[in-house]
């Protein structure tokens, strides 16, 4: 039983890993935004809501980082926020 449990845990740990590319890793601050105050940054920001950003249909779907459709919708707004 212990061996089977260890095997299952090992499979879960190896299966939950994955690619080394993390699309949500913080990026370096661009030169045009460095040194700006918070109010200056807010005035430049878009007014898109979180739900619009992830393409949330409002039907109880949660943001799932492995959902390719949601990732593509977030990437559409890259550089506009």
PDB file of N, CA and C in Angstrom:
ATOM      1  N   UNK A   1       0.827  -1.187   0.000  1.00  0.00           N
ATOM      2  CA  UNK A   1       0.000   0.000   0.000  1.00  0.00           C
ATOM      3  C   UNK A   1       0.875   1.255   0.000  1.00  0.00           C
ATOM      4  N   UNK A   2       1.943   1.248   0.779  1.00  0.00           N
ATOM      5  CA  UNK A   2       2.843   2.403   0.839  1.00  0.00           C
ATOM      6  C   UNK A   2       3.533   2.607  -0.504  1.00  0.00           C
ATOM      7  N   UNK A   3       3.917   1.516  -1.140  1.00  0.00           N
ATOM      8  CA  UNK A   3       4.598   1.613  -2.433  1.00  0.00           C
ATOM      9  C   UNK A   3       3.640   2.180  -3.484  1.00  0.00           C
ATOM     10  N   UNK A   4       2.409   1.710  -3.485  1.00  0.00           N
ATOM     11  CA  UNK A   4       1.414   2.203  -4.438  1.00  0.00           C
ATOM     12  C   UNK A   4       1.138   3.685  -4.191  1.00  0.00           C
ATOM     13  N   UNK A   5       1.014   4.067  -2.925  1.00  0.00           N
ATOM     14  CA  UNK A   5       0.786   5.478  -2.597  1.00  0.00           C
ATOM     15  C   UNK A   5       1.950   6.336  -3.063  1.00  0.00           C
ATOM     16  N   UNK A   6       3.165   5.872  -2.827  1.00  0.00           N
ATOM     17  CA  UNK A   6       4.353   6.600  -3.276  1.00  0.00           C
ATOM     18  C   UNK A   6       4.399   6.721  -4.785  1.00  0.00           C
ATOM     19  N   UNK A   7       4.006   5.649  -5.470  1.00  0.00           N
ATOM     20  CA  UNK A   7       3.984   5.665  -6.931  1.00  0.00           C
ATOM     21  C   UNK A   7       2.968   6.690  -7.447  1.00  0.00           C
ATOM     22  N   UNK A   8       1.792   6.727  -6.842  1.00  0.00           N
ATOM     23  CA  UNK A   8       0.751   7.676  -7.258  1.00  0.00           C
ATOM     24  C   UNK A   8       1.195   9.115  -7.011  1.00  0.00           C
ATOM     25  N   UNK A   9       1.785   9.371  -5.855  1.00  0.00           N
ATOM     26  CA  UNK A   9       2.287  10.716  -5.555  1.00  0.00           C
ATOM     27  C   UNK A   9       3.367  11.106  -6.557  1.00  0.00           C
ATOM     28  N   UNK A  10       4.263  10.187  -6.878  1.00  0.00           N
ATOM     29  CA  UNK A  10       5.312  10.454  -7.862  1.00  0.00           C
ATOM     30  C   UNK A  10       4.742  10.782  -9.225  1.00  0.00           C
ATOM     31  N   UNK A  11       3.712  10.043  -9.637  1.00  0.00           N
ATOM     32  CA  UNK A  11       3.067  10.325 -10.924  1.00  0.00           C
ATOM     33  C   UNK A  11       2.409  11.699 -10.935  1.00  0.00           C
ATOM     34  N   UNK A  12       1.750  12.037  -9.842  1.00  0.00           N
ATOM     35  CA  UNK A  12       1.107  13.351  -9.759  1.00  0.00           C
ATOM     36  C   UNK A  12       2.124  14.479  -9.825  1.00  0.00           C
ATOM     37  N   UNK A  13       3.211  14.330  -9.098  1.00  0.00           N
ATOM     38  CA  UNK A  13       4.231  15.382  -9.091  1.00  0.00           C
ATOM     39  C   UNK A  13       4.884  15.538 -10.454  1.00  0.00           C
ATOM     40  N   UNK A  14       5.157  14.437 -11.127  1.00  0.00           N
ATOM     41  CA  UNK A  14       5.795  14.541 -12.440  1.00  0.00           C
ATOM     42  C   UNK A  14       4.804  15.006 -13.498  1.00  0.00           C
ATOM     43  N   UNK A  15       3.531  14.657 -13.351  1.00  0.00           N
ATOM     44  CA  UNK A  15       2.518  15.046 -14.327  1.00  0.00           C
ATOM     45  C   UNK A  15       2.078  16.490 -14.198  1.00  0.00           C
ATOM     46  N   UNK A  16       2.211  17.066 -13.026  1.00  0.00           N
ATOM     47  CA  UNK A  16       1.753  18.439 -12.810  1.00  0.00           C
ATOM     48  C   UNK A  16       2.794  19.460 -13.220  1.00  0.00           C
ATOM     49  N   UNK A  17       3.986  19.019 -13.478  1.00  0.00           N
ATOM     50  CA  UNK A  17       5.040  19.926 -13.919  1.00  0.00           C
ATOM     51  C   UNK A  17       4.758  20.341 -15.338  1.00  0.00           C
ATOM     52  N   UNK A  18       5.755  20.644 -16.061  1.00  0.00           N
ATOM     53  CA  UNK A  18       5.487  20.970 -17.449  1.00  0.00           C
ATOM     54  C   UNK A  18       6.551  21.868 -18.008  1.00  0.00           C
ATOM     55  N   UNK A  19       6.155  22.552 -19.025  1.00  0.00           N
ATOM     56  CA  UNK A  19       7.079  23.416 -19.732  1.00  0.00           C
ATOM     57  C   UNK A  19       7.708  24.468 -18.845  1.00  0.00           C
ATOM     58  N   UNK A  20       8.835  24.944 -19.282  1.00  0.00           N
ATOM     59  CA  UNK A  20       9.556  25.939 -18.494  1.00  0.00           C
ATOM     60  C   UNK A  20       9.066  27.356 -18.793  1.00  0.00           C
ATOM     61  N   UNK A  21       8.251  27.518 -19.831  1.00  0.00           N
ATOM     62  CA  UNK A  21       7.741  28.845 -20.174  1.00  0.00           C
ATOM     63  C   UNK A  21       6.548  29.178 -19.296  1.00  0.00           C
ATOM     64  N   UNK A  22       6.686  30.203 -18.500  1.00  0.00           N
ATOM     65  CA  UNK A  22       5.586  30.655 -17.654  1.00  0.00           C
ATOM     66  C   UNK A  22       5.118  31.995 -18.190  1.00  0.00           C
ATOM     67  N   UNK A  23       3.942  32.044 -18.824  1.00  0.00           N
ATOM     68  CA  UNK A  23       3.491  33.302 -19.424  1.00  0.00           C
ATOM     69  C   UNK A  23       3.179  34.384 -18.404  1.00  0.00           C
ATOM     70  N   UNK A  24       3.159  34.034 -17.123  1.00  0.00           N
ATOM     71  CA  UNK A  24       2.812  35.004 -16.089  1.00  0.00           C
ATOM     72  C   UNK A  24       4.014  35.450 -15.281  1.00  0.00           C
ATOM     73  N   UNK A  25       5.209  35.145 -15.767  1.00  0.00           N
ATOM     74  CA  UNK A  25       6.416  35.620 -15.117  1.00  0.00           C
ATOM     75  C   UNK A  25       6.496  37.129 -15.314  1.00  0.00           C
ATOM     76  N   UNK A  26       6.766  37.882 -14.253  1.00  0.00           N
ATOM     77  CA  UNK A  26       6.850  39.343 -14.405  1.00  0.00           C
ATOM     78  C   UNK A  26       7.904  39.737 -15.439  1.00  0.00           C
ATOM     79  N   UNK A  27       7.577  40.716 -16.234  1.00  0.00           N
ATOM     80  CA  UNK A  27       8.512  41.200 -17.249  1.00  0.00           C
ATOM     81  C   UNK A  27       9.241  42.424 -16.723  1.00  0.00           C
ATOM     82  N   UNK A  28      10.331  42.737 -17.369  1.00  0.00           N
ATOM     83  CA  UNK A  28      11.094  43.923 -16.995  1.00  0.00           C
ATOM     84  C   UNK A  28      10.260  45.165 -17.323  1.00  0.00           C
ATOM     85  N   UNK A  29      10.357  46.186 -16.487  1.00  0.00           N
ATOM     86  CA  UNK A  29       9.608  47.427 -16.707  1.00  0.00           C
ATOM     87  C   UNK A  29      10.224  48.160 -17.890  1.00  0.00           C
ATOM     88  N   UNK A  30       9.371  48.552 -18.840  1.00  0.00           N
ATOM     89  CA  UNK A  30       9.879  49.243 -20.021  1.00  0.00           C
ATOM     90  C   UNK A  30      10.425  50.614 -19.633  1.00  0.00           C
ATOM     91  N   UNK A  31      11.330  51.121 -20.448  1.00  0.00           N
ATOM     92  CA  UNK A  31      11.977  52.403 -20.153  1.00  0.00           C
ATOM     93  C   UNK A  31      10.962  53.546 -20.092  1.00  0.00           C
ATOM     94  N   UNK A  32       9.914  53.479 -20.912  1.00  0.00           N
ATOM     95  CA  UNK A  32       8.918  54.555 -20.915  1.00  0.00           C
ATOM     96  C   UNK A  32       8.099  54.596 -19.631  1.00  0.00           C
ATOM     97  N   UNK A  33       8.077  53.504 -18.874  1.00  0.00           N
ATOM     98  CA  UNK A  33       7.300  53.459 -17.635  1.00  0.00           C
ATOM     99  C   UNK A  33       8.162  53.588 -16.377  1.00  0.00           C
ATOM    100  N   UNK A  34       9.469  53.495 -16.516  1.00  0.00           N
ATOM    101  CA  UNK A  34      10.345  53.586 -15.348  1.00  0.00           C
ATOM    102  C   UNK A  34      10.321  54.997 -14.777  1.00  0.00           C
ATOM    103  N   UNK A  35      10.251  55.091 -13.470  1.00  0.00           N
ATOM    104  CA  UNK A  35      10.312  56.372 -12.793  1.00  0.00           C
ATOM    105  C   UNK A  35       8.998  57.141 -12.736  1.00  0.00           C
ATOM    106  N   UNK A  36       7.933  56.588 -13.296  1.00  0.00           N
ATOM    107  CA  UNK A  36       6.644  57.282 -13.264  1.00  0.00           C
ATOM    108  C   UNK A  36       5.949  57.051 -11.926  1.00  0.00           C
ATOM    109  N   UNK A  37       5.175  58.030 -11.504  1.00  0.00           N
ATOM    110  CA  UNK A  37       4.419  57.882 -10.259  1.00  0.00           C
ATOM    111  C   UNK A  37       3.213  56.980 -10.514  1.00  0.00           C
ATOM    112  N   UNK A  38       2.590  56.535  -9.440  1.00  0.00           N
ATOM    113  CA  UNK A  38       1.425  55.667  -9.562  1.00  0.00           C
ATOM    114  C   UNK A  38       0.283  56.374 -10.288  1.00  0.00           C
ATOM    115  N   UNK A  39       0.087  57.652 -10.005  1.00  0.00           N
ATOM    116  CA  UNK A  39      -0.996  58.382 -10.683  1.00  0.00           C
ATOM    117  C   UNK A  39      -0.709  58.521 -12.181  1.00  0.00           C
ATOM    118  N   UNK A  40       0.548  58.704 -12.560  1.00  0.00           N
ATOM    119  CA  UNK A  40       0.902  58.772 -13.981  1.00  0.00           C
ATOM    120  C   UNK A  40       0.660  57.425 -14.660  1.00  0.00           C
ATOM    121  N   UNK A  41       1.015  56.344 -13.972  1.00  0.00           N
ATOM    122  CA  UNK A  41       0.788  55.016 -14.532  1.00  0.00           C
ATOM    123  C   UNK A  41      -0.704  54.728 -14.675  1.00  0.00           C
ATOM    124  N   UNK A  42      -1.491  55.138 -13.675  1.00  0.00           N
ATOM    125  CA  UNK A  42      -2.941  54.922 -13.740  1.00  0.00           C
ATOM    126  C   UNK A  42      -3.561  55.677 -14.906  1.00  0.00           C
ATOM    127  N   UNK A  43      -3.066  56.878 -15.184  1.00  0.00           N
ATOM    128  CA  UNK A  43      -3.633  57.658 -16.286  1.00  0.00           C
ATOM    129  C   UNK A  43      -3.317  57.027 -17.642  1.00  0.00           C
ATOM    130  N   UNK A  44      -2.244  56.253 -17.719  1.00  0.00           N
ATOM    131  CA  UNK A  44      -1.863  55.589 -18.961  1.00  0.00           C
ATOM    132  C   UNK A  44      -2.537  54.231 -19.130  1.00  0.00           C
ATOM    133  N   UNK A  45      -3.037  53.659 -18.046  1.00  0.00           N
ATOM    134  CA  UNK A  45      -3.579  52.300 -18.073  1.00  0.00           C
ATOM    135  C   UNK A  45      -4.909  52.254 -18.812  1.00  0.00           C
ATOM    136  N   UNK A  46      -5.203  51.091 -19.362  1.00  0.00           N
ATOM    137  CA  UNK A  46      -6.497  50.913 -20.023  1.00  0.00           C
ATOM    138  C   UNK A  46      -7.577  50.722 -18.969  1.00  0.00           C
ATOM    139  N   UNK A  47      -8.811  50.837 -19.387  1.00  0.00           N
ATOM    140  CA  UNK A  47      -9.908  50.665 -18.440  1.00  0.00           C
ATOM    141  C   UNK A  47     -10.570  49.296 -18.579  1.00  0.00           C
ATOM    142  N   UNK A  48      -9.854  48.346 -19.160  1.00  0.00           N
ATOM    143  CA  UNK A  48     -10.402  47.003 -19.344  1.00  0.00           C
ATOM    144  C   UNK A  48     -10.540  46.316 -17.985  1.00  0.00           C
ATOM    145  N   UNK A  49     -11.652  45.642 -17.800  1.00  0.00           N
ATOM    146  CA  UNK A  49     -11.876  44.954 -16.524  1.00  0.00           C
ATOM    147  C   UNK A  49     -11.164  43.605 -16.526  1.00  0.00           C
ATOM    148  N   UNK A  50     -11.024  43.034 -15.354  1.00  0.00           N
ATOM    149  CA  UNK A  50     -10.404  41.715 -15.211  1.00  0.00           C
ATOM    150  C   UNK A  50     -11.179  40.683 -16.020  1.00  0.00           C
ATOM    151  N   UNK A  51     -12.510  40.744 -15.962  1.00  0.00           N
ATOM    152  CA  UNK A  51     -13.331  39.762 -16.670  1.00  0.00           C
ATOM    153  C   UNK A  51     -13.222  39.923 -18.183  1.00  0.00           C
ATOM    154  N   UNK A  52     -13.090  41.155 -18.665  1.00  0.00           N
ATOM    155  CA  UNK A  52     -12.876  41.365 -20.098  1.00  0.00           C
ATOM    156  C   UNK A  52     -11.500  40.850 -20.503  1.00  0.00           C
ATOM    157  N   UNK A  53     -10.526  41.045 -19.637  1.00  0.00           N
ATOM    158  CA  UNK A  53      -9.162  40.618 -19.929  1.00  0.00           C
ATOM    159  C   UNK A  53      -9.069  39.115 -20.116  1.00  0.00           C
ATOM    160  N   UNK A  54      -9.695  38.361 -19.238  1.00  0.00           N
ATOM    161  CA  UNK A  54      -9.588  36.905 -19.350  1.00  0.00           C
ATOM    162  C   UNK A  54     -10.661  36.321 -20.257  1.00  0.00           C
ATOM    163  N   UNK A  55     -11.569  37.166 -20.756  1.00  0.00           N
ATOM    164  CA  UNK A  55     -12.629  36.671 -21.619  1.00  0.00           C
ATOM    165  C   UNK A  55     -13.671  35.903 -20.839  1.00  0.00           C
ATOM    166  N   UNK A  56     -13.922  36.319 -19.626  1.00  0.00           N
ATOM    167  CA  UNK A  56     -14.841  35.622 -18.729  1.00  0.00           C
ATOM    168  C   UNK A  56     -16.276  35.819 -19.193  1.00  0.00           C
ATOM    169  N   UNK A  57     -16.993  34.723 -19.442  1.00  0.00           N
ATOM    170  CA  UNK A  57     -18.376  34.856 -19.896  1.00  0.00           C
ATOM    171  C   UNK A  57     -19.367  35.119 -18.773  1.00  0.00           C
ATOM    172  N   UNK A  58     -18.910  35.131 -17.534  1.00  0.00           N
ATOM    173  CA  UNK A  58     -19.787  35.394 -16.409  1.00  0.00           C
ATOM    174  C   UNK A  58     -20.648  34.216 -16.006  1.00  0.00           C
ATOM    175  N   UNK A  59     -20.240  33.019 -16.332  1.00  0.00           N
ATOM    176  CA  UNK A  59     -21.039  31.840 -16.023  1.00  0.00           C
ATOM    177  C   UNK A  59     -20.320  30.896 -15.071  1.00  0.00           C
ATOM    178  N   UNK A  60     -19.511  31.413 -14.184  1.00  0.00           N
ATOM    179  CA  UNK A  60     -18.856  30.572 -13.191  1.00  0.00           C
ATOM    180  C   UNK A  60     -17.570  29.914 -13.649  1.00  0.00           C
ATOM    181  N   UNK A  61     -17.053  30.296 -14.815  1.00  0.00           N
ATOM    182  CA  UNK A  61     -15.789  29.723 -15.272  1.00  0.00           C
ATOM    183  C   UNK A  61     -14.657  30.445 -14.561  1.00  0.00           C
ATOM    184  N   UNK A  62     -13.762  29.680 -13.993  1.00  0.00           N
ATOM    185  CA  UNK A  62     -12.647  30.261 -13.247  1.00  0.00           C
ATOM    186  C   UNK A  62     -11.436  30.372 -14.164  1.00  0.00           C
ATOM    187  N   UNK A  63     -10.557  31.335 -13.864  1.00  0.00           N
ATOM    188  CA  UNK A  63      -9.337  31.488 -14.653  1.00  0.00           C
ATOM    189  C   UNK A  63      -8.437  30.292 -14.411  1.00  0.00           C
ATOM    190  N   UNK A  64      -8.106  29.589 -15.459  1.00  0.00           N
ATOM    191  CA  UNK A  64      -7.275  28.390 -15.386  1.00  0.00           C
ATOM    192  C   UNK A  64      -6.049  28.634 -16.256  1.00  0.00           C
ATOM    193  N   UNK A  65      -4.865  28.664 -15.637  1.00  0.00           N
ATOM    194  CA  UNK A  65      -3.646  29.005 -16.382  1.00  0.00           C
ATOM    195  C   UNK A  65      -3.319  27.989 -17.462  1.00  0.00           C
ATOM    196  N   UNK A  66      -3.944  26.830 -17.453  1.00  0.00           N
ATOM    197  CA  UNK A  66      -3.680  25.846 -18.498  1.00  0.00           C
ATOM    198  C   UNK A  66      -4.691  25.942 -19.644  1.00  0.00           C
ATOM    199  N   UNK A  67      -5.693  26.811 -19.513  1.00  0.00           N
ATOM    200  CA  UNK A  67      -6.696  26.982 -20.558  1.00  0.00           C
ATOM    201  C   UNK A  67      -6.122  27.889 -21.644  1.00  0.00           C
ATOM    202  N   UNK A  68      -5.832  27.325 -22.789  1.00  0.00           N
ATOM    203  CA  UNK A  68      -5.169  28.042 -23.881  1.00  0.00           C
ATOM    204  C   UNK A  68      -6.002  29.237 -24.365  1.00  0.00           C
ATOM    205  N   UNK A  69      -7.335  29.100 -24.379  1.00  0.00           N
ATOM    206  CA  UNK A  69      -8.199  30.189 -24.849  1.00  0.00           C
ATOM    207  C   UNK A  69      -8.062  31.420 -23.963  1.00  0.00           C
ATOM    208  N   UNK A  70      -7.998  31.202 -22.655  1.00  0.00           N
ATOM    209  CA  UNK A  70      -7.854  32.323 -21.734  1.00  0.00           C
ATOM    210  C   UNK A  70      -6.477  32.967 -21.868  1.00  0.00           C
ATOM    211  N   UNK A  71      -5.451  32.140 -22.017  1.00  0.00           N
ATOM    212  CA  UNK A  71      -4.089  32.664 -22.166  1.00  0.00           C
ATOM    213  C   UNK A  71      -3.995  33.521 -23.429  1.00  0.00           C
ATOM    214  N   UNK A  72      -4.580  33.045 -24.529  1.00  0.00           N
ATOM    215  CA  UNK A  72      -4.540  33.805 -25.782  1.00  0.00           C
ATOM    216  C   UNK A  72      -5.278  35.137 -25.643  1.00  0.00           C
ATOM    217  N   UNK A  73      -6.379  35.145 -24.907  1.00  0.00           N
ATOM    218  CA  UNK A  73      -7.115  36.397 -24.713  1.00  0.00           C
ATOM    219  C   UNK A  73      -6.290  37.394 -23.905  1.00  0.00           C
ATOM    220  N   UNK A  74      -5.590  36.916 -22.880  1.00  0.00           N
ATOM    221  CA  UNK A  74      -4.729  37.793 -22.086  1.00  0.00           C
ATOM    222  C   UNK A  74      -3.593  38.321 -22.957  1.00  0.00           C
ATOM    223  N   UNK A  75      -3.010  37.456 -23.793  1.00  0.00           N
ATOM    224  CA  UNK A  75      -1.892  37.867 -24.641  1.00  0.00           C
ATOM    225  C   UNK A  75      -2.314  38.894 -25.689  1.00  0.00           C
ATOM    226  N   UNK A  76      -3.593  38.916 -26.075  1.00  0.00           N
ATOM    227  CA  UNK A  76      -4.078  39.928 -27.027  1.00  0.00           C
ATOM    228  C   UNK A  76      -3.892  41.331 -26.477  1.00  0.00           C
ATOM    229  N   UNK A  77      -3.934  41.458 -25.162  1.00  0.00           N
ATOM    230  CA  UNK A  77      -3.843  42.765 -24.519  1.00  0.00           C
ATOM    231  C   UNK A  77      -2.420  43.091 -24.067  1.00  0.00           C
ATOM    232  N   UNK A  78      -1.456  42.285 -24.471  1.00  0.00           N
ATOM    233  CA  UNK A  78      -0.065  42.501 -24.075  1.00  0.00           C
ATOM    234  C   UNK A  78       0.399  43.886 -24.514  1.00  0.00           C
ATOM    235  N   UNK A  79       0.907  44.652 -23.571  1.00  0.00           N
ATOM    236  CA  UNK A  79       1.415  45.980 -23.875  1.00  0.00           C
ATOM    237  C   UNK A  79       0.363  47.078 -23.861  1.00  0.00           C
ATOM    238  N   UNK A  80      -0.900  46.726 -23.655  1.00  0.00           N
ATOM    239  CA  UNK A  80      -1.956  47.738 -23.666  1.00  0.00           C
ATOM    240  C   UNK A  80      -2.437  48.088 -22.275  1.00  0.00           C
ATOM    241  N   UNK A  81      -1.966  47.380 -21.276  1.00  0.00           N
ATOM    242  CA  UNK A  81      -2.462  47.617 -19.933  1.00  0.00           C
ATOM    243  C   UNK A  81      -1.600  48.633 -19.247  1.00  0.00           C
TER     244      UNK A  81
END
